[in-house]
mmCIF file of C-alpha atoms in Angstrom:
data_model
loop_
_atom_site.group_PDB
_atom_site.id
_atom_site.type_symbol
_atom_site.label_atom_id
_atom_site.label_comp_id
_atom_site.label_asym_id
_atom_site.label_seq_id
_atom_site.Cartn_x
_atom_site.Cartn_y
_atom_site.Cartn_z
ATOM 1 C CA MET A 754 5.178 6.254 -5.481
ATOM 2 C CA GLU A 755 7.419 8.651 -3.471
ATOM 3 C CA PRO A 756 7.308 7.202 0.105
ATOM 4 C CA LEU A 757 7.672 10.565 1.856
ATOM 5 C CA ILE A 758 5.291 13.464 2.367
ATOM 6 C CA SER A 759 6.255 16.951 3.673
ATOM 7 C CA ALA A 760 4.433 18.683 6.539
ATOM 8 C CA GLN A 761 3.429 21.394 4.148
ATOM 9 C CA THR A 762 1.753 18.897 1.693
ATOM 10 C CA LEU A 763 0.007 17.061 4.488
ATOM 11 C CA ALA A 764 -1.409 20.322 5.917
ATOM 12 C CA GLU A 765 -2.816 21.020 2.465
ATOM 13 C CA LEU A 766 -4.537 17.636 2.371
ATOM 14 C CA LEU A 767 -6.186 17.700 5.947
ATOM 15 C CA ASP A 768 -9.651 18.230 4.569
ATOM 16 C CA GLU A 769 -9.462 15.444 1.937
ATOM 17 C CA PRO A 770 -12.035 12.719 2.676
ATOM 18 C CA GLU A 771 -9.843 9.860 1.429
ATOM 19 C CA LEU A 772 -7.116 10.539 3.984
ATOM 20 C CA ILE A 773 -6.140 8.441 7.065
ATOM 21 C CA ILE A 774 -3.369 9.733 9.400
ATOM 22 C CA VAL A 775 -1.667 7.343 11.824
ATOM 23 C CA ASP A 776 0.470 8.387 14.739
ATOM 24 C CA CYS A 777 2.882 5.502 15.735
ATOM 25 C CA ARG A 778 5.253 7.202 18.178
ATOM 26 C CA PHE A 779 6.817 4.741 20.428
ATOM 27 C CA ARG A 780 9.749 3.995 22.779
ATOM 28 C CA LEU A 781 11.084 0.519 23.343
ATOM 29 C CA GLN A 782 12.213 1.408 26.857
ATOM 30 C CA ASN A 783 8.805 2.959 27.753
ATOM 31 C CA PRO A 784 6.012 1.281 25.703
ATOM 32 C CA ASN A 785 3.233 3.475 27.020
ATOM 33 C CA TRP A 786 5.084 6.701 26.078
ATOM 34 C CA GLY A 787 3.773 6.987 22.548
ATOM 35 C CA ARG A 788 0.120 6.484 23.380
ATOM 36 C CA GLN A 789 0.354 9.026 26.248
ATOM 37 C CA GLN A 790 1.903 11.544 23.807
ATOM 38 C CA TYR A 791 -0.873 10.981 21.338
ATOM 39 C CA TYR A 792 -3.508 11.607 23.987
ATOM 40 C CA GLN A 793 -1.822 14.845 24.941
ATOM 41 C CA ASN A 794 -1.412 16.230 21.410
ATOM 42 C CA HIS A 795 -1.374 14.947 17.842
ATOM 43 C CA ILE A 796 -1.993 15.891 14.223
ATOM 44 C CA PRO A 797 -5.719 16.573 13.546
ATOM 45 C CA ARG A 798 -7.585 13.394 12.310
ATOM 46 C CA ALA A 799 -4.780 11.094 13.440
ATOM 47 C CA ASP A 800 -5.499 7.694 14.952
ATOM 48 C CA TYR A 801 -2.880 5.804 17.002
ATOM 49 C CA LEU A 802 -1.284 2.442 16.357
ATOM 50 C CA ASP A 803 0.989 0.782 18.843
ATOM 51 C CA LEU A 804 4.144 -1.155 17.910
ATOM 52 C CA ASN A 805 3.563 -3.939 20.376
ATOM 53 C CA GLN A 806 -0.208 -4.297 20.118
ATOM 54 C CA ASP A 807 -0.966 -3.375 16.484
ATOM 55 C CA LEU A 808 2.232 -3.689 14.360
ATOM 56 C CA SER A 809 3.499 -6.973 15.884
ATOM 57 C CA ALA A 810 2.445 -10.406 17.123
ATOM 58 C CA PRO A 811 3.421 -11.378 20.682
ATOM 59 C CA PRO A 812 7.186 -12.084 20.989
ATOM 60 C CA ASN A 813 8.458 -15.580 20.865
ATOM 61 C CA ALA A 814 11.923 -17.179 20.732
ATOM 62 C CA LEU A 815 11.674 -18.391 17.145
ATOM 63 C CA GLN A 816 10.363 -15.203 15.626
ATOM 64 C CA GLY A 817 11.953 -12.570 17.792
ATOM 65 C CA ARG A 818 10.699 -9.597 19.865
ATOM 66 C CA HIS A 819 8.408 -8.114 17.151
ATOM 67 C CA PRO A 820 7.048 -10.801 14.816
ATOM 68 C CA LEU A 821 4.912 -9.581 11.912
ATOM 69 C CA PRO A 822 1.292 -9.232 12.944
ATOM 70 C CA PRO A 823 -1.124 -11.989 11.781
ATOM 71 C CA MET A 824 -2.723 -11.153 8.455
ATOM 72 C CA THR A 825 -6.229 -11.162 9.730
ATOM 73 C CA GLN A 826 -5.445 -9.034 12.740
ATOM 74 C CA PHE A 827 -3.674 -6.354 10.645
ATOM 75 C CA ALA A 828 -6.522 -6.342 8.038
ATOM 76 C CA GLN A 829 -9.073 -5.851 10.845
ATOM 77 C CA THR A 830 -7.073 -2.987 12.211
ATOM 78 C CA LEU A 831 -6.920 -1.276 8.800
ATOM 79 C CA CYS A 832 -10.714 -1.771 8.313
ATOM 80 C CA GLN A 833 -11.407 -0.238 11.650
ATOM 81 C CA LEU A 834 -9.273 2.784 10.605
ATOM 82 C CA GLY A 835 -11.487 3.164 7.520
ATOM 83 C CA VAL A 836 -8.811 2.191 5.027
ATOM 84 C CA ARG A 837 -10.187 1.386 1.617
ATOM 85 C CA GLN A 838 -7.506 -0.746 -0.265
ATOM 86 C CA ASN A 839 -5.540 1.344 -2.682
ATOM 87 C CA GLN A 840 -8.149 4.174 -2.570
ATOM 88 C CA THR A 841 -7.266 5.746 0.779
ATOM 89 C CA LEU A 842 -4.093 7.604 1.193
ATOM 90 C CA VAL A 843 -2.494 6.752 4.475
ATOM 91 C CA VAL A 844 0.049 9.031 6.103
ATOM 92 C CA VAL A 845 2.012 7.640 9.084
ATOM 93 C CA TYR A 846 4.293 9.618 11.351
ATOM 94 C CA ASP A 847 6.781 9.122 14.143
ATOM 95 C CA GLN A 848 8.377 11.489 16.706
ATOM 96 C CA ALA A 849 11.180 12.562 14.239
ATOM 97 C CA GLN A 850 13.303 9.757 12.837
ATOM 98 C CA PRO A 851 10.879 7.210 11.335
ATOM 99 C CA ALA A 852 11.928 4.175 13.326
ATOM 100 C CA PHE A 853 8.297 2.914 13.848
ATOM 101 C CA ALA A 854 6.572 4.811 11.009
ATOM 102 C CA ALA A 855 8.833 2.903 8.570
ATOM 103 C CA ARG A 856 7.694 -0.380 9.962
ATOM 104 C CA LEU A 857 4.047 0.588 9.472
ATOM 105 C CA TRP A 858 4.876 1.914 5.990
ATOM 106 C CA TRP A 859 6.414 -1.475 5.104
ATOM 107 C CA LEU A 860 3.533 -3.407 6.577
ATOM 108 C CA PHE A 861 0.951 -1.553 4.574
ATOM 109 C CA ARG A 862 2.816 -2.309 1.344
ATOM 110 C CA TYR A 863 3.655 -5.866 2.390
ATOM 111 C CA TRP A 864 -0.065 -6.615 2.810
ATOM 112 C CA GLY A 865 -1.044 -4.909 -0.445
ATOM 113 C CA HIS A 866 -1.809 -1.255 0.251
ATOM 114 C CA ASN A 867 0.531 1.027 -1.683
ATOM 115 C CA LEU A 868 -1.045 4.427 -0.999
ATOM 116 C CA VAL A 869 1.045 5.083 2.101
ATOM 117 C CA ARG A 870 3.557 7.798 2.812
ATOM 118 C CA VAL A 871 5.719 8.671 5.794
ATOM 119 C CA LEU A 872 5.678 12.227 7.157
ATOM 120 C CA ASP A 873 9.244 13.460 6.638
ATOM 121 C CA GLY A 874 10.586 14.784 10.016
ATOM 122 C CA GLY A 875 7.547 13.455 11.847
ATOM 123 C CA TRP A 876 5.746 15.183 14.744
ATOM 124 C CA VAL A 877 8.751 17.368 15.443
ATOM 125 C CA ALA A 878 8.738 18.841 11.946
ATOM 126 C CA TRP A 879 4.956 19.302 11.977
ATOM 127 C CA GLN A 880 5.115 21.290 15.287
ATOM 128 C CA ALA A 881 8.208 23.291 14.192
ATOM 129 C CA GLN A 882 6.421 24.521 11.132
ATOM 130 C CA GLY A 883 3.424 25.718 13.128
ATOM 131 C CA TYR A 884 0.738 23.463 11.812
ATOM 132 C CA PRO A 885 -2.357 22.736 13.901
ATOM 133 C CA THR A 886 -2.453 20.074 16.657
ATOM 134 C CA THR A 887 -5.229 18.670 18.823
ATOM 135 C CA SER A 888 -5.960 16.348 21.653
ATOM 136 C CA THR A 889 -9.334 15.423 20.184
ATOM 137 C CA ILE A 890 -9.690 11.716 19.359
ATOM 138 C CA PRO A 891 -11.311 11.237 15.935
ATOM 139 C CA GLU A 892 -14.814 9.824 15.767
ATOM 140 C CA ARG A 893 -15.057 6.148 14.812
ATOM 141 C CA LYS A 894 -14.998 5.854 11.018
ATOM 142 C CA GLU A 895 -17.074 3.722 8.728
ATOM 143 C CA ASN A 896 -15.315 0.382 8.319
ATOM 144 C CA GLY A 897 -13.034 0.244 5.341
ATOM 145 C CA GLN A 898 -12.420 -2.555 2.880
ATOM 146 C CA PHE A 899 -9.134 -4.342 2.976
ATOM 147 C CA ILE A 900 -8.284 -7.822 1.736
ATOM 148 C CA PRO A 901 -4.616 -8.512 2.657
ATOM 149 C CA GLN A 902 -2.330 -10.378 0.326
ATOM 150 C CA ALA A 903 1.279 -10.836 1.378
ATOM 151 C CA GLN A 904 3.842 -9.860 -1.285
ATOM 152 C CA PRO A 905 5.854 -12.961 -2.300
ATOM 153 C CA ASN A 906 9.584 -13.035 -1.551
ATOM 154 C CA TRP A 907 9.570 -9.842 0.536
ATOM 155 C CA THR A 908 10.691 -11.750 3.726
ATOM 156 C CA LEU A 909 13.149 -14.459 4.685
ATOM 157 C CA GLU A 910 12.579 -17.199 7.295
ATOM 158 C CA CYS A 911 15.512 -18.281 9.435
ATOM 159 C CA SER A 912 15.983 -21.664 7.628
ATOM 160 C CA GLU A 913 16.127 -19.982 4.269
ATOM 161 C CA LEU A 914 18.522 -17.326 5.541
ATOM 162 C CA LYS A 915 20.814 -20.048 6.897
ATOM 163 C CA ARG A 916 20.743 -21.863 3.584
ATOM 164 C CA GLN A 917 21.713 -18.768 1.645
ATOM 165 C CA ILE A 918 24.445 -17.868 4.132
ATOM 166 C CA GLN A 919 25.954 -21.293 3.690
ATOM 167 C CA ASN A 920 25.716 -21.003 -0.135
ATOM 168 C CA GLN A 921 27.163 -17.440 -0.013
ATOM 169 C CA SER A 922 24.301 -16.452 -2.368
ATOM 170 C CA LEU A 923 23.048 -13.419 -0.396
ATOM 171 C CA THR A 924 24.377 -10.068 0.728
ATOM 172 C CA LEU A 925 23.146 -9.655 4.312
ATOM 173 C CA VAL A 926 22.949 -6.121 5.887
ATOM 174 C CA ASP A 927 22.739 -5.521 9.632
ATOM 175 C CA CYS A 928 20.966 -2.229 10.227
ATOM 176 C CA ARG A 929 21.645 -1.823 13.905
ATOM 177 C CA ASP A 930 24.073 0.701 15.440
ATOM 178 C CA ALA A 931 27.697 -0.179 14.857
ATOM 179 C CA VAL A 932 28.464 -0.883 18.473
ATOM 180 C CA ARG A 933 25.693 -3.543 18.568
ATOM 181 C CA TYR A 934 26.909 -4.973 15.190
ATOM 182 C CA ARG A 935 30.462 -5.281 16.573
ATOM 183 C CA GLY A 936 29.210 -6.901 19.764
ATOM 184 C CA GLU A 937 30.548 -4.218 22.055
ATOM 185 C CA VAL A 938 27.156 -3.370 23.459
ATOM 186 C CA GLU A 939 23.865 -5.377 23.657
ATOM 187 C CA PRO A 940 21.217 -3.658 25.678
ATOM 188 C CA ILE A 941 18.248 -5.837 24.752
ATOM 189 C CA ASP A 942 19.053 -9.273 23.421
ATOM 190 C CA PRO A 943 20.804 -12.080 25.378
ATOM 191 C CA ILE A 944 23.866 -12.416 23.128
ATOM 192 C CA ALA A 945 26.002 -9.718 21.463
ATOM 193 C CA GLY A 946 27.274 -9.863 17.967
ATOM 194 C CA HIS A 947 25.838 -10.209 14.442
ATOM 195 C CA ILE A 948 24.748 -12.825 11.938
ATOM 196 C CA PRO A 949 27.832 -14.360 10.204
ATOM 197 C CA GLY A 950 28.706 -12.603 6.973
ATOM 198 C CA ALA A 951 26.574 -9.573 7.609
ATOM 199 C CA ILE A 952 27.919 -6.085 6.798
ATOM 200 C CA ASN A 953 26.776 -2.996 8.717
ATOM 201 C CA HIS A 954 24.676 -0.154 7.467
ATOM 202 C CA PRO A 955 23.104 1.500 10.535
ATOM 203 C CA TRP A 956 19.614 2.773 9.955
ATOM 204 C CA ARG A 957 20.315 6.107 11.754
ATOM 205 C CA GLU A 958 22.719 7.054 8.939
ATOM 206 C CA ALA A 959 19.779 7.334 6.608
ATOM 207 C CA CYS A 960 18.415 10.280 8.657
ATOM 208 C CA THR A 961 19.604 13.759 9.406
ATOM 209 C CA PRO A 962 20.128 14.725 13.090
ATOM 210 C CA GLU A 963 16.729 16.554 12.838
ATOM 211 C CA GLY A 964 14.954 13.320 11.828
ATOM 212 C CA PHE A 965 14.437 13.986 8.131
ATOM 213 C CA LEU A 966 15.428 11.263 5.597
ATOM 214 C CA ARG A 967 18.609 12.109 3.661
ATOM 215 C CA THR A 968 18.404 12.992 -0.019
ATOM 216 C CA PRO A 969 18.259 10.340 -2.673
ATOM 217 C CA GLN A 970 21.739 11.253 -3.765
ATOM 218 C CA GLU A 971 23.150 10.802 -0.222
ATOM 219 C CA ILE A 972 21.439 7.455 0.161
ATOM 220 C CA GLN A 973 22.661 6.240 -3.214
ATOM 221 C CA SER A 974 26.175 7.202 -2.118
ATOM 222 C CA GLN A 975 25.793 5.407 1.181
ATOM 223 C CA TRP A 976 24.746 2.175 -0.462
ATOM 224 C CA ALA A 977 27.224 2.405 -3.374
ATOM 225 C CA ASP A 978 29.244 -0.405 -1.887
ATOM 226 C CA ILE A 979 26.369 -2.950 -2.325
ATOM 227 C CA ASP A 980 25.109 -4.348 -5.570
ATOM 228 C CA LEU A 981 21.415 -4.273 -4.872
ATOM 229 C CA ALA A 982 20.758 -6.209 -8.167
ATOM 230 C CA HIS A 983 22.286 -9.126 -6.312
ATOM 231 C CA PRO A 984 20.010 -10.891 -3.733
ATOM 232 C CA THR A 985 20.155 -8.736 -0.609
ATOM 233 C CA ALA A 986 18.425 -8.881 2.768
ATOM 234 C CA VAL A 987 18.304 -6.534 5.739
ATOM 235 C CA TYR A 988 17.734 -7.191 9.421
ATOM 236 C CA CYS A 989 17.964 -5.297 12.744
ATOM 237 C CA GLY A 990 17.082 -6.410 16.246
ATOM 238 C CA SER A 991 13.499 -7.374 15.589
ATOM 239 C CA GLY A 992 12.373 -6.315 12.071
ATOM 240 C CA VAL A 993 11.516 -2.698 12.973
ATOM 241 C CA THR A 994 14.367 -0.233 12.332
ATOM 242 C CA ALA A 995 15.591 -2.188 9.323
ATOM 243 C CA CYS A 996 12.515 -0.808 7.639
ATOM 244 C CA VAL A 997 14.078 2.717 7.858
ATOM 245 C CA ASN A 998 16.708 1.500 5.367
ATOM 246 C CA LEU A 999 14.087 0.027 3.187
ATOM 247 C CA LEU A 1000 12.212 3.359 3.244
ATOM 248 C CA ALA A 1001 15.402 5.205 2.467
ATOM 249 C CA LEU A 1002 16.118 2.833 -0.480
ATOM 250 C CA ALA A 1003 12.572 3.418 -1.858
ATOM 251 C CA HIS A 1004 13.125 7.190 -1.496
ATOM 252 C CA ALA A 1005 16.306 6.829 -3.542
ATOM 253 C CA GLN A 1006 14.496 4.654 -6.137
ATOM 254 C CA LEU A 1007 16.815 1.762 -5.437
ATOM 255 C CA PRO A 1008 15.877 -1.940 -5.428
ATOM 256 C CA GLN A 1009 14.219 -3.207 -2.264
ATOM 257 C CA PRO A 1010 16.084 -5.986 -0.289
ATOM 258 C CA GLN A 1011 14.243 -8.720 1.479
ATOM 259 C CA LEU A 1012 13.530 -8.353 5.251
ATOM 260 C CA TYR A 1013 14.442 -10.972 7.844
ATOM 261 C CA PRO A 1014 11.730 -10.041 10.388
ATOM 262 C CA GLY A 1015 13.055 -11.948 13.269
ATOM 263 C CA GLY A 1016 16.377 -10.108 13.282
ATOM 264 C CA TRP A 1017 19.076 -10.605 15.791
ATOM 265 C CA SER A 1018 16.534 -11.249 18.551
ATOM 266 C CA ALA A 1019 15.338 -14.439 16.811
ATOM 267 C CA TRP A 1020 18.799 -15.462 15.398
ATOM 268 C CA CYS A 1021 20.557 -15.388 18.795
ATOM 269 C CA ASN A 1022 17.840 -17.406 20.404
ATOM 270 C CA HIS A 1023 18.757 -20.201 17.990
ATOM 271 C CA LEU A 1024 22.263 -20.030 19.499
ATOM 272 C CA ILE A 1025 21.203 -20.464 23.139
#
């Protein structure tokens, strides 16, 4: 299934009963910003999910700043939204670049709901094209039906990652900005640098300056240096923005690498 949806197509679907829209705008430096923006204005029918509260478990040293949410918690969240497993189309959106929408897209699929798409260009594209907005909060929906089942081999734990690094049996991709990968700047985590052996594919390169995902041909060209048929894993700071590269690869119909959810925030804590 194509992982993206255009603003025009979403606008045409707004009256469809089996449609759930989720706003997940967020800023790491100002965690309340996204929810405040949602209350001021959002796409009609949209609910809001928060990176820290809904898309992650509490941070801890072993699993990083944004561990995956517990299975039962995430399933309850989806049921409260009214999601019916693999019957309801879910559209998620971000401000522009899909840094947080991609995480939610990946989580839906990881727990077994494949009918999920990311609004290409996000809120900025929706507004720029003149589609309706509202500050009205949707009425509570009838509970959905969702039985989560984690997809096998989609994630890597730290111990397995270490083993594969030692055996040189894995291509590891760091999706953070190049200056963080090189250890020149580290604004969040206690140590600068990258996991040994990792190569760098910054997630922002998958997006245009306006926040749209690049074309499949551009993404295929960007990743031509990696044999994705070989075992491959991606990571970022805490398992969030690496999902943008996973989204881009799905858009380009390329194989999906594994995700190391703990990312650099978990790895560097093992070094302290």
